């Protein structure tokens, strides 16, 4: 029998290096994880360079590579993908930014880059959308709230560039920066001028907004400033369904990953209680994936929490979260007819507190897969597996071949 569908379970940043706190084991080696190990036993294992050996991936470039979209071609910055993540339909050539609401004191210094972790900013964003006018530059814009203090801005117009700096000083107690053209081309200079004007008008609107007046009365930090960064130009993404001839969905709390899914035309699935953190509703995500597989050919699920532990350098917490993931994925063990791929998007070693280029473990399980001798899902065991060492760009192609949907090369 040949499987008909594909599930990608991407365990964000789960891969690691030996940790002194774990007696030299990685969190994956230290965790009790009977389900992940069962997939390793029943499938074929290997290690994977998501982009290429020695390249330290971001989550965004890694996920583009896993979906078969070469980040060197498709990635110009995080902004346009964040825009897609908050529901802005980006067209090729539009310039996108990720934004933050922040607090500025009367003397002009940034006192809180997250505006007291404000979470309901829809009214503020609506006021900016309504009130800011960039017509004199021939530019249209869309500004939308994201989760928490976050937002995204998209610019549409002729002669815009994306090589511009940010106004985010990246620290508190200093004024916001003036946005500048990095390459000093005509396009970049125009965009920098447009952005500075956007910030100026938005600041005026936010200063008088009743929601901010109310926050000040209650002793909360007003969201009176927009910081913007991550400028990028939206590229031409060939739709996933055209490229591979299959339908697909994405399930992710992280707007960046959901935005990548939206950019390539995957259906975004909302699940209650998913947070992108340790307290996420993992059972809900796994149930949603099973639901989606009834109607879609491909489902990508991203589970984020382990990456957070890696960035915080907490090996014990990462190990405990791996055990939580393991319990949550038990229902996938009985899935029939599906090629299940489990991997990380990159390593986030607790000793580095950031992503590293170390290859990640990967397992593929399902009908027709040639199994190997590996019985544990971890960085060291999988390195001995039958898949050997593969590039991330091959992963979907291998899975497509297993469901008999790859195109023949040659006669
Ligand atoms: Zn990641
Ligand atoms: Zn990360």
mmCIF file of C-alpha atoms and ligand atoms in Angstrom:
data_model
loop_
_atom_site.group_PDB
_atom_site.id
_atom_site.type_symbol
_atom_site.label_atom_id
_atom_site.label_comp_id
_atom_site.label_asym_id
_atom_site.label_seq_id
_atom_site.Cartn_x
_atom_site.Cartn_y
_atom_site.Cartn_z
ATOM 1 C CA UNK A 1 0.000 0.000 0.000
ATOM 2 C CA UNK A 2 1.135 3.549 -0.679
ATOM 3 C CA UNK A 3 0.412 6.337 1.784
ATOM 4 C CA UNK A 4 -1.615 9.208 0.342
ATOM 5 C CA UNK A 5 -0.882 12.161 2.593
ATOM 6 C CA UNK A 6 1.967 13.891 4.413
ATOM 7 C CA UNK A 7 2.242 15.306 7.931
ATOM 8 C CA UNK A 8 5.251 17.483 8.794
ATOM 9 C CA UNK A 9 5.687 17.872 12.545
ATOM 10 C CA UNK A 10 8.336 20.556 13.023
ATOM 11 C CA UNK A 11 9.573 20.695 16.612
ATOM 12 C CA UNK A 12 11.024 24.186 16.631
ATOM 13 C CA UNK A 13 14.587 24.383 17.940
ATOM 14 C CA UNK A 14 14.331 20.993 19.669
ATOM 15 C CA UNK A 15 17.798 19.926 18.513
ATOM 16 C CA UNK A 16 20.711 20.759 20.839
ATOM 17 C CA UNK A 17 24.316 20.069 21.863
ATOM 18 C CA UNK A 18 25.540 18.065 24.893
ATOM 19 C CA UNK A 19 24.451 19.913 28.057
ATOM 20 C CA UNK A 20 26.592 19.871 31.256
ATOM 21 C CA UNK A 21 23.358 20.040 33.340
ATOM 22 C CA UNK A 22 22.227 16.787 31.676
ATOM 23 C CA UNK A 23 25.518 14.935 32.266
ATOM 24 C CA UNK A 24 26.617 15.574 28.708
ATOM 25 C CA UNK A 25 23.383 14.480 27.055
ATOM 26 C CA UNK A 26 21.227 16.601 24.787
ATOM 27 C CA UNK A 27 17.665 17.305 26.007
ATOM 28 C CA UNK A 28 16.377 14.835 23.377
ATOM 29 C CA UNK A 29 18.753 12.165 24.714
ATOM 30 C CA UNK A 30 17.826 12.908 28.334
ATOM 31 C CA UNK A 31 14.027 12.987 27.873
ATOM 32 C CA UNK A 32 11.747 9.978 28.313
ATOM 33 C CA UNK A 33 9.908 9.957 25.006
ATOM 34 C CA UNK A 34 8.431 6.579 24.144
ATOM 35 C CA UNK A 35 6.360 7.923 21.251
ATOM 36 C CA UNK A 36 9.146 9.780 19.457
ATOM 37 C CA UNK A 37 11.348 6.715 19.921
ATOM 38 C CA UNK A 38 8.618 4.478 18.474
ATOM 39 C CA UNK A 39 8.544 6.652 15.339
ATOM 40 C CA UNK A 40 12.339 6.284 15.113
ATOM 41 C CA UNK A 41 12.021 2.486 15.473
ATOM 42 C CA UNK A 42 9.241 2.215 12.891
ATOM 43 C CA UNK A 43 10.720 4.705 10.411
ATOM 44 C CA UNK A 44 13.898 5.760 8.697
ATOM 45 C CA UNK A 45 16.136 8.238 10.533
ATOM 46 C CA UNK A 46 18.803 10.718 9.562
ATOM 47 C CA UNK A 47 20.152 14.174 10.182
ATOM 48 C CA UNK A 48 19.391 17.264 8.141
ATOM 49 C CA UNK A 49 21.038 20.572 7.280
ATOM 50 C CA UNK A 50 17.888 22.637 6.938
ATOM 51 C CA UNK A 51 19.558 25.133 4.601
ATOM 52 C CA UNK A 52 23.145 23.886 4.143
ATOM 53 C CA UNK A 53 26.031 22.670 6.330
ATOM 54 C CA UNK A 54 27.357 25.492 8.477
ATOM 55 C CA UNK A 55 24.429 27.828 7.766
ATOM 56 C CA UNK A 56 22.669 28.957 10.953
ATOM 57 C CA UNK A 57 18.988 29.157 10.004
ATOM 58 C CA UNK A 58 16.297 31.477 11.249
ATOM 59 C CA UNK A 59 12.903 29.846 11.751
ATOM 60 C CA UNK A 60 11.636 31.702 8.688
ATOM 61 C CA UNK A 61 14.388 30.702 6.251
ATOM 62 C CA UNK A 62 14.334 27.153 7.678
ATOM 63 C CA UNK A 63 10.595 26.743 7.087
ATOM 64 C CA UNK A 64 10.884 28.158 3.555
ATOM 65 C CA UNK A 65 13.573 25.541 2.859
ATOM 66 C CA UNK A 66 11.459 22.744 4.377
ATOM 67 C CA UNK A 67 8.593 23.737 2.074
ATOM 68 C CA UNK A 68 10.987 23.657 -0.882
ATOM 69 C CA UNK A 69 11.223 27.429 -1.445
ATOM 70 C CA UNK A 70 14.916 28.323 -1.571
ATOM 71 C CA UNK A 71 15.339 31.145 0.969
ATOM 72 C CA UNK A 72 18.166 32.619 -1.118
ATOM 73 C CA UNK A 73 15.550 33.346 -3.782
ATOM 74 C CA UNK A 74 12.443 33.954 -1.723
ATOM 75 C CA UNK A 75 13.657 35.707 1.420
ATOM 76 C CA UNK A 76 14.422 39.434 1.564
ATOM 77 C CA UNK A 77 13.409 40.062 5.168
ATOM 78 C CA UNK A 78 10.967 38.969 7.805
ATOM 79 C CA UNK A 79 8.524 41.856 7.328
ATOM 80 C CA UNK A 80 6.389 40.611 4.396
ATOM 81 C CA UNK A 81 5.955 37.196 6.028
ATOM 82 C CA UNK A 82 4.888 38.847 9.309
ATOM 83 C CA UNK A 83 2.371 40.878 7.257
ATOM 84 C CA UNK A 84 0.933 37.653 5.822
ATOM 85 C CA UNK A 85 0.868 36.289 9.385
ATOM 86 C CA UNK A 86 -1.488 39.052 10.566
ATOM 87 C CA UNK A 87 -3.730 38.523 7.556
ATOM 88 C CA UNK A 88 -2.489 41.154 5.081
ATOM 89 C CA UNK A 89 -2.624 39.747 1.541
ATOM 90 C CA UNK A 90 0.799 40.730 0.209
ATOM 91 C CA UNK A 91 1.312 41.244 -3.514
ATOM 92 C CA UNK A 92 4.721 40.894 -5.163
ATOM 93 C CA UNK A 93 6.673 44.142 -4.811
ATOM 94 C CA UNK A 94 4.913 45.324 -1.645
ATOM 95 C CA UNK A 95 7.222 46.246 1.243
ATOM 96 C CA UNK A 96 6.453 44.692 4.628
ATOM 97 C CA UNK A 97 7.621 45.457 8.171
ATOM 98 C CA UNK A 98 7.191 43.899 11.558
ATOM 99 C CA UNK A 99 6.174 46.502 14.096
ATOM 100 C CA UNK A 100 5.900 46.943 17.859
ATOM 101 C CA UNK A 101 3.839 49.288 19.909
ATOM 102 C CA UNK A 102 6.202 51.008 22.349
ATOM 103 C CA UNK A 103 6.101 53.729 24.987
ATOM 104 C CA UNK A 104 7.932 57.039 24.626
ATOM 105 C CA UNK A 105 8.266 59.482 27.535
ATOM 106 C CA UNK A 106 7.580 63.217 27.130
ATOM 107 C CA UNK A 107 11.317 63.827 26.615
ATOM 108 C CA UNK A 108 11.189 61.554 23.559
ATOM 109 C CA UNK A 109 13.028 58.579 25.042
ATOM 110 C CA UNK A 110 11.745 55.031 24.614
ATOM 111 C CA UNK A 111 10.814 53.822 28.095
ATOM 112 C CA UNK A 112 9.173 50.501 27.194
ATOM 113 C CA UNK A 113 9.764 48.753 23.862
ATOM 114 C CA UNK A 114 6.621 46.636 24.427
ATOM 115 C CA UNK A 115 4.263 49.310 25.779
ATOM 116 C CA UNK A 116 3.584 47.503 29.062
ATOM 117 C CA UNK A 117 2.935 44.309 27.119
ATOM 118 C CA UNK A 118 -0.320 45.788 25.841
ATOM 119 C CA UNK A 119 -2.434 43.094 24.218
ATOM 120 C CA UNK A 120 -5.538 44.661 22.762
ATOM 121 C CA UNK A 121 -4.350 47.142 20.167
ATOM 122 C CA UNK A 122 -7.032 46.702 17.499
ATOM 123 C CA UNK A 123 -8.577 50.146 18.181
ATOM 124 C CA UNK A 124 -5.164 51.830 17.954
ATOM 125 C CA UNK A 125 -4.330 50.099 14.680
ATOM 126 C CA UNK A 126 -7.748 51.014 13.256
ATOM 127 C CA UNK A 127 -7.146 54.670 14.191
ATOM 128 C CA UNK A 128 -3.760 54.607 12.434
ATOM 129 C CA UNK A 129 -5.258 52.961 9.349
ATOM 130 C CA UNK A 130 -7.998 55.587 9.306
ATOM 131 C CA UNK A 131 -5.868 58.632 10.122
ATOM 132 C CA UNK A 132 -2.457 58.272 8.480
ATOM 133 C CA UNK A 133 -2.306 59.637 4.925
ATOM 134 C CA UNK A 134 0.590 58.753 2.614
ATOM 135 C CA UNK A 135 -1.148 59.729 -0.642
ATOM 136 C CA UNK A 136 1.259 62.571 -1.384
ATOM 137 C CA UNK A 137 3.915 59.864 -1.886
ATOM 138 C CA UNK A 138 1.597 57.776 -4.066
ATOM 139 C CA UNK A 139 1.704 55.084 -1.397
ATOM 140 C CA UNK A 140 -1.123 52.976 0.033
ATOM 141 C CA UNK A 141 -0.622 51.138 3.294
ATOM 142 C CA UNK A 142 -2.172 48.471 5.508
ATOM 143 C CA UNK A 143 -1.425 48.463 9.229
ATOM 144 C CA UNK A 144 -2.704 45.618 11.411
ATOM 145 C CA UNK A 145 -2.326 44.430 14.976
ATOM 146 C CA UNK A 146 -0.668 41.104 15.664
ATOM 147 C CA UNK A 147 -0.466 39.192 18.934
ATOM 148 C CA UNK A 148 0.294 41.210 22.076
ATOM 149 C CA UNK A 149 2.195 44.427 21.424
ATOM 150 C CA UNK A 150 3.011 43.396 17.856
ATOM 151 C CA UNK A 151 1.743 44.708 14.530
ATOM 152 C CA UNK A 152 2.696 44.727 10.868
ATOM 153 C CA UNK A 153 2.805 47.372 8.150
ATOM 154 C CA UNK A 154 2.627 46.866 4.397
ATOM 155 C CA UNK A 155 3.375 49.575 1.831
ATOM 156 C CA UNK A 156 2.197 49.506 -1.768
ATOM 157 C CA UNK A 157 3.287 51.957 -4.411
ATOM 158 C CA UNK A 158 5.711 52.635 -7.240
ATOM 159 C CA UNK A 159 9.439 53.098 -6.706
ATOM 160 C CA UNK A 160 9.741 51.633 -3.194
ATOM 161 C CA UNK A 161 12.812 49.760 -1.878
ATOM 162 C CA UNK A 162 13.394 47.589 1.166
ATOM 163 C CA UNK A 163 17.033 48.285 2.084
ATOM 164 C CA UNK A 164 16.240 50.705 4.886
ATOM 165 C CA UNK A 165 17.163 50.806 8.564
ATOM 166 C CA UNK A 166 14.870 50.510 11.586
ATOM 167 C CA UNK A 167 13.701 53.189 14.039
ATOM 168 C CA UNK A 168 13.967 50.679 16.893
ATOM 169 C CA UNK A 169 16.901 51.659 19.146
ATOM 170 C CA UNK A 170 16.812 48.059 20.532
ATOM 171 C CA UNK A 171 17.179 49.433 24.062
ATOM 172 C CA UNK A 172 15.321 51.687 26.433
ATOM 173 C CA UNK A 173 16.328 55.123 27.736
ATOM 174 C CA UNK A 174 17.234 56.476 24.284
ATOM 175 C CA UNK A 175 15.094 58.127 21.588
ATOM 176 C CA UNK A 176 13.858 56.165 18.546
ATOM 177 C CA UNK A 177 16.157 56.317 15.520
ATOM 178 C CA UNK A 178 15.443 58.019 12.216
ATOM 179 C CA UNK A 179 14.857 55.465 9.452
ATOM 180 C CA UNK A 180 17.507 55.721 6.738
ATOM 181 C CA UNK A 181 18.219 54.329 3.280
ATOM 182 C CA UNK A 182 20.947 51.720 3.705
ATOM 183 C CA UNK A 183 21.932 51.522 0.035
ATOM 184 C CA UNK A 184 21.000 55.148 -0.676
ATOM 185 C CA UNK A 185 19.149 54.285 -3.879
ATOM 186 C CA UNK A 186 16.264 56.509 -4.987
ATOM 187 C CA UNK A 187 13.806 53.760 -4.001
ATOM 188 C CA UNK A 188 15.271 53.259 -0.544
ATOM 189 C CA UNK A 189 15.434 56.994 0.121
ATOM 190 C CA UNK A 190 11.761 57.353 -0.833
ATOM 191 C CA UNK A 191 10.772 54.431 1.408
ATOM 192 C CA UNK A 192 12.752 55.816 4.352
ATOM 193 C CA UNK A 193 10.983 59.185 3.926
ATOM 194 C CA UNK A 194 7.578 57.459 3.716
ATOM 195 C CA UNK A 195 8.317 55.422 6.860
ATOM 196 C CA UNK A 196 9.474 58.415 8.885
ATOM 197 C CA UNK A 197 6.308 60.255 7.833
ATOM 198 C CA UNK A 198 4.202 57.211 8.773
ATOM 199 C CA UNK A 199 5.795 57.125 12.231
ATOM 200 C CA UNK A 200 5.308 60.899 12.658
ATOM 201 C CA UNK A 201 1.600 60.762 11.785
ATOM 202 C CA UNK A 202 0.993 57.582 13.795
ATOM 203 C CA UNK A 203 2.644 59.126 16.857
ATOM 204 C CA UNK A 204 0.306 62.148 16.647
ATOM 205 C CA UNK A 205 -2.742 59.875 16.414
ATOM 206 C CA UNK A 206 -1.629 57.636 19.282
ATOM 207 C CA UNK A 207 -0.872 60.593 21.595
ATOM 208 C CA UNK A 208 -4.510 61.702 21.611
ATOM 209 C CA UNK A 209 -6.165 58.284 21.468
ATOM 210 C CA UNK A 210 -8.731 57.649 24.253
ATOM 211 C CA UNK A 211 -7.334 54.147 24.867
ATOM 212 C CA UNK A 212 -3.938 55.652 25.704
ATOM 213 C CA UNK A 213 -5.494 58.380 27.861
ATOM 214 C CA UNK A 214 -7.294 55.618 29.739
ATOM 215 C CA UNK A 215 -4.067 53.611 30.120
ATOM 216 C CA UNK A 216 -2.261 56.656 31.523
ATOM 217 C CA UNK A 217 -5.096 57.208 34.027
ATOM 218 C CA UNK A 218 -4.695 53.617 35.181
ATOM 219 C CA UNK A 219 -0.932 53.982 35.525
ATOM 220 C CA UNK A 220 -0.196 51.753 32.498
ATOM 221 C CA UNK A 221 2.361 52.509 29.787
ATOM 222 C CA UNK A 222 0.613 54.132 26.815
ATOM 223 C CA UNK A 223 1.231 52.605 23.368
ATOM 224 C CA UNK A 224 2.242 55.944 21.859
ATOM 225 C CA UNK A 225 4.948 54.944 19.385
ATOM 226 C CA UNK A 226 5.331 52.475 16.525
ATOM 227 C CA UNK A 227 8.740 50.836 16.127
ATOM 228 C CA UNK A 228 9.319 49.119 12.785
ATOM 229 C CA UNK A 229 11.965 46.722 11.522
ATOM 230 C CA UNK A 230 12.567 43.663 9.340
ATOM 231 C CA UNK A 231 11.829 45.463 6.042
ATOM 232 C CA UNK A 232 11.493 43.131 3.090
ATOM 233 C CA UNK A 233 9.999 43.048 -0.380
ATOM 234 C CA UNK A 234 7.325 40.482 -1.063
ATOM 235 C CA UNK A 235 8.508 37.994 -3.691
ATOM 236 C CA UNK A 236 6.666 35.923 -6.297
ATOM 237 C CA UNK A 237 5.764 32.711 -4.471
ATOM 238 C CA UNK A 238 4.587 29.971 -6.789
ATOM 239 C CA UNK A 239 1.559 28.523 -4.963
ATOM 240 C CA UNK A 240 2.234 25.262 -3.111
ATOM 241 C CA UNK A 241 -0.662 23.565 -4.907
ATOM 242 C CA UNK A 242 0.743 24.504 -8.339
ATOM 243 C CA UNK A 243 4.298 23.580 -7.427
ATOM 244 C CA UNK A 244 3.484 20.156 -5.999
ATOM 245 C CA UNK A 245 -0.042 19.387 -7.172
ATOM 246 C CA UNK A 246 -1.306 18.860 -3.616
ATOM 247 C CA UNK A 247 -3.354 20.876 -1.117
ATOM 248 C CA UNK A 248 -2.049 21.823 2.306
ATOM 249 C CA UNK A 249 -2.623 23.478 5.679
ATOM 250 C CA UNK A 250 -0.434 25.073 8.312
ATOM 251 C CA UNK A 251 -0.989 24.966 12.073
ATOM 252 C CA UNK A 252 1.233 27.335 14.057
ATOM 253 C CA UNK A 253 0.872 29.858 16.866
ATOM 254 C CA UNK A 254 3.834 31.824 15.523
ATOM 255 C CA UNK A 255 2.539 34.408 13.055
ATOM 256 C CA UNK A 256 5.822 34.214 11.142
ATOM 257 C CA UNK A 257 5.348 30.512 10.347
ATOM 258 C CA UNK A 258 1.641 30.966 9.643
ATOM 259 C CA UNK A 259 2.653 33.892 7.388
ATOM 260 C CA UNK A 260 5.050 31.683 5.428
ATOM 261 C CA UNK A 261 2.222 29.197 5.012
ATOM 262 C CA UNK A 262 -0.083 31.967 3.792
ATOM 263 C CA UNK A 263 2.598 33.296 1.410
ATOM 264 C CA UNK A 264 2.805 29.921 -0.357
ATOM 265 C CA UNK A 265 -0.960 29.429 -0.271
ATOM 266 C CA UNK A 266 -1.367 26.933 2.576
ATOM 267 C CA UNK A 267 -4.645 27.133 4.497
ATOM 268 C CA UNK A 268 -4.171 28.554 7.983
ATOM 269 C CA UNK A 269 -5.932 26.608 10.718
ATOM 270 C CA UNK A 270 -6.862 28.368 13.958
ATOM 271 C CA UNK A 271 -6.675 26.352 17.161
ATOM 272 C CA UNK A 272 -7.873 27.704 20.523
ATOM 273 C CA UNK A 273 -5.280 28.072 23.260
ATOM 274 C CA UNK A 274 -2.132 27.830 21.179
ATOM 275 C CA UNK A 275 0.508 30.248 22.418
ATOM 276 C CA UNK A 276 3.820 29.346 20.796
ATOM 277 C CA UNK A 277 5.118 28.792 24.297
ATOM 278 C CA UNK A 278 5.419 26.075 26.970
ATOM 279 C CA UNK A 279 1.743 26.380 27.952
ATOM 280 C CA UNK A 280 0.425 25.843 24.410
ATOM 281 C CA UNK A 281 -2.555 23.608 23.700
ATOM 282 C CA UNK A 282 -0.520 20.776 22.137
ATOM 283 C CA UNK A 283 -3.384 18.288 22.205
ATOM 284 C CA UNK A 284 -5.502 20.812 20.294
ATOM 285 C CA UNK A 285 -2.813 21.164 17.629
ATOM 286 C CA UNK A 286 -2.467 17.414 17.152
ATOM 287 C CA UNK A 287 -6.251 16.979 16.975
ATOM 288 C CA UNK A 288 -6.466 19.806 14.427
ATOM 289 C CA UNK A 289 -3.750 18.148 12.332
ATOM 290 C CA UNK A 290 -5.704 14.890 12.278
ATOM 291 C CA UNK A 291 -8.835 16.810 11.259
ATOM 292 C CA UNK A 292 -7.015 18.612 8.454
ATOM 293 C CA UNK A 293 -5.580 15.391 7.096
ATOM 294 C CA UNK A 294 -9.141 14.292 6.300
ATOM 295 C CA UNK A 295 -9.442 17.006 3.649
ATOM 296 C CA UNK A 296 -5.864 18.131 2.861
ATOM 297 C CA UNK A 297 -2.944 16.265 1.280
ATOM 298 C CA UNK A 298 -0.282 17.979 3.389
ATOM 299 C CA UNK A 299 -0.276 19.461 6.895
ATOM 300 C CA UNK A 300 2.575 21.311 8.565
ATOM 301 C CA UNK A 301 2.416 21.622 12.365
ATOM 302 C CA UNK A 302 4.950 23.799 14.161
ATOM 303 C CA UNK A 303 5.431 23.342 17.923
ATOM 304 C CA UNK A 304 7.484 26.194 19.322
ATOM 305 C CA UNK A 305 8.147 25.800 23.086
ATOM 306 C CA UNK A 306 11.507 23.966 22.964
ATOM 307 C CA UNK A 307 13.074 26.821 20.992
ATOM 308 C CA UNK A 308 12.109 29.209 23.777
ATOM 309 C CA UNK A 309 13.876 27.001 26.386
ATOM 310 C CA UNK A 310 16.960 26.903 24.150
ATOM 311 C CA UNK A 311 17.028 30.709 23.874
ATOM 312 C CA UNK A 312 16.697 30.923 27.670
ATOM 313 C CA UNK A 313 19.458 28.310 28.165
ATOM 314 C CA UNK A 314 17.163 26.061 30.237
ATOM 315 C CA UNK A 315 18.155 22.444 29.463
ATOM 316 C CA UNK A 316 15.931 20.971 32.206
ATOM 317 C CA UNK A 317 12.905 22.915 30.995
ATOM 318 C CA UNK A 318 13.610 21.874 27.418
ATOM 319 C CA UNK A 319 13.794 18.214 28.450
ATOM 320 C CA UNK A 320 10.488 18.482 30.331
ATOM 321 C CA UNK A 321 8.827 20.132 27.333
ATOM 322 C CA UNK A 322 10.057 17.352 25.027
ATOM 323 C CA UNK A 323 8.304 14.875 27.342
ATOM 324 C CA UNK A 324 5.144 16.991 27.075
ATOM 325 C CA UNK A 325 5.346 16.934 23.273
ATOM 326 C CA UNK A 326 5.907 13.182 23.364
ATOM 327 C CA UNK A 327 2.719 12.615 25.363
ATOM 328 C CA UNK A 328 0.736 14.929 23.065
ATOM 329 C CA UNK A 329 1.710 13.132 19.849
ATOM 330 C CA UNK A 330 0.580 9.680 21.047
ATOM 331 C CA UNK A 331 -2.602 9.855 18.879
ATOM 332 C CA UNK A 332 -0.420 10.067 15.735
ATOM 333 C CA UNK A 333 0.963 6.578 16.375
ATOM 334 C CA UNK A 334 -2.160 4.936 14.972
ATOM 335 C CA UNK A 335 -2.514 7.148 11.872
ATOM 336 C CA UNK A 336 -2.844 5.062 8.737
ATOM 337 C CA UNK A 337 -2.174 6.090 5.206
ATOM 338 C CA UNK A 338 0.018 9.047 6.176
ATOM 339 C CA UNK A 339 3.731 9.717 5.761
ATOM 340 C CA UNK A 340 4.715 11.289 9.090
ATOM 341 C CA UNK A 341 7.868 13.392 9.113
ATOM 342 C CA UNK A 342 9.238 14.610 12.450
ATOM 343 C CA UNK A 343 12.173 17.035 12.546
ATOM 344 C CA UNK A 344 13.433 20.339 13.893
ATOM 345 C CA UNK A 345 13.819 23.508 11.855
ATOM 346 C CA UNK A 346 17.234 24.203 13.415
ATOM 347 C CA UNK A 347 19.155 23.539 16.612
ATOM 348 C CA UNK A 348 18.784 25.982 19.512
ATOM 349 C CA UNK A 349 21.518 24.813 21.900
ATOM 350 C CA UNK A 350 21.018 25.829 25.532
ATOM 351 C CA UNK A 351 24.744 26.600 25.686
ATOM 352 C CA UNK A 352 24.445 29.038 22.767
ATOM 353 C CA UNK A 353 21.031 30.549 23.654
ATOM 354 C CA UNK A 354 20.483 31.056 19.947
ATOM 355 C CA UNK A 355 20.158 28.993 16.788
ATOM 356 C CA UNK A 356 23.184 27.047 15.570
ATOM 357 C CA UNK A 357 24.110 25.307 12.328
ATOM 358 C CA UNK A 358 24.282 21.826 13.923
ATOM 359 C CA UNK A 359 22.237 19.429 11.773
ATOM 360 C CA UNK A 360 18.878 18.332 13.211
ATOM 361 C CA UNK A 361 17.445 14.829 13.665
ATOM 362 C CA UNK A 362 14.725 13.705 11.266
ATOM 363 C CA UNK A 363 12.519 10.630 11.016
ATOM 364 C CA UNK A 364 10.133 9.559 8.243
ATOM 365 C CA UNK A 365 7.549 6.889 9.036
ATOM 366 C CA UNK A 366 4.815 5.368 6.912
ATOM 367 C CA UNK A 367 3.943 2.804 4.276
ATOM 368 C CA UNK A 368 6.770 1.933 1.938
ATOM 369 C CA UNK A 369 9.517 3.502 4.055
ATOM 370 C CA UNK A 370 12.680 1.381 4.265
ATOM 371 C CA UNK A 371 13.366 1.176 7.976
ATOM 372 C CA UNK A 372 16.760 1.086 9.662
ATOM 373 C CA UNK A 373 18.207 -0.043 12.999
ATOM 374 C CA UNK A 374 17.640 3.257 14.840
ATOM 375 C CA UNK A 375 15.358 3.065 17.888
ATOM 376 C CA UNK A 376 15.834 6.509 19.446
ATOM 377 C CA UNK A 377 14.910 9.950 18.171
ATOM 378 C CA UNK A 378 17.875 12.135 19.045
ATOM 379 C CA UNK A 379 20.742 13.991 17.378
ATOM 380 C CA UNK A 380 23.336 11.247 17.879
ATOM 381 C CA UNK A 381 21.208 8.135 17.218
ATOM 382 C CA UNK A 382 19.636 9.571 14.051
ATOM 383 C CA UNK A 383 23.094 10.352 12.629
ATOM 384 C CA UNK A 384 23.528 6.561 12.221
ATOM 385 C CA UNK A 385 20.249 6.165 10.327
ATOM 386 C CA UNK A 386 19.419 5.125 6.797
ATOM 387 C CA UNK A 387 18.600 8.610 5.534
ATOM 388 C CA UNK A 388 22.163 9.691 6.319
ATOM 389 C CA UNK A 389 22.561 13.459 6.038
ATOM 390 C CA UNK A 390 20.130 15.331 3.814
ATOM 391 C CA UNK A 391 19.497 18.989 2.933
ATOM 392 C CA UNK A 392 16.185 20.461 4.118
ATOM 393 C CA UNK A 393 15.196 21.173 0.516
ATOM 394 C CA UNK A 394 15.046 17.387 -0.135
ATOM 395 C CA UNK A 395 12.684 16.540 2.707
ATOM 396 C CA UNK A 396 9.363 17.365 1.037
ATOM 397 C CA UNK A 397 10.553 15.794 -2.228
ATOM 398 C CA UNK A 398 11.346 12.538 -0.404
ATOM 399 C CA UNK A 399 7.912 12.594 1.247
ATOM 400 C CA UNK A 400 6.190 13.362 -2.089
ATOM 401 C CA UNK A 401 7.967 10.409 -3.662
ATOM 402 C CA UNK A 402 6.694 8.165 -0.871
ATOM 403 C CA UNK A 403 3.104 9.156 -1.657
ATOM 404 C CA UNK A 404 3.809 8.690 -5.360
ATOM 405 C CA UNK A 405 3.304 12.355 -6.227
ATOM 406 C CA UNK A 406 6.800 13.329 -7.360
ATOM 407 C CA UNK A 407 7.495 14.055 -11.002
ATOM 408 C CA UNK A 408 9.784 11.774 -12.927
ATOM 409 C CA UNK A 409 13.040 13.386 -14.061
ATOM 410 C CA UNK A 410 13.847 12.003 -17.522
ATOM 411 C CA UNK A 411 12.251 9.236 -19.542
HETATM 412 ZN ZN1 LIG B 1 12.688 27.859 14.722
HETATM 413 ZN ZN1 LIG B 2 14.501 30.592 17.947
#
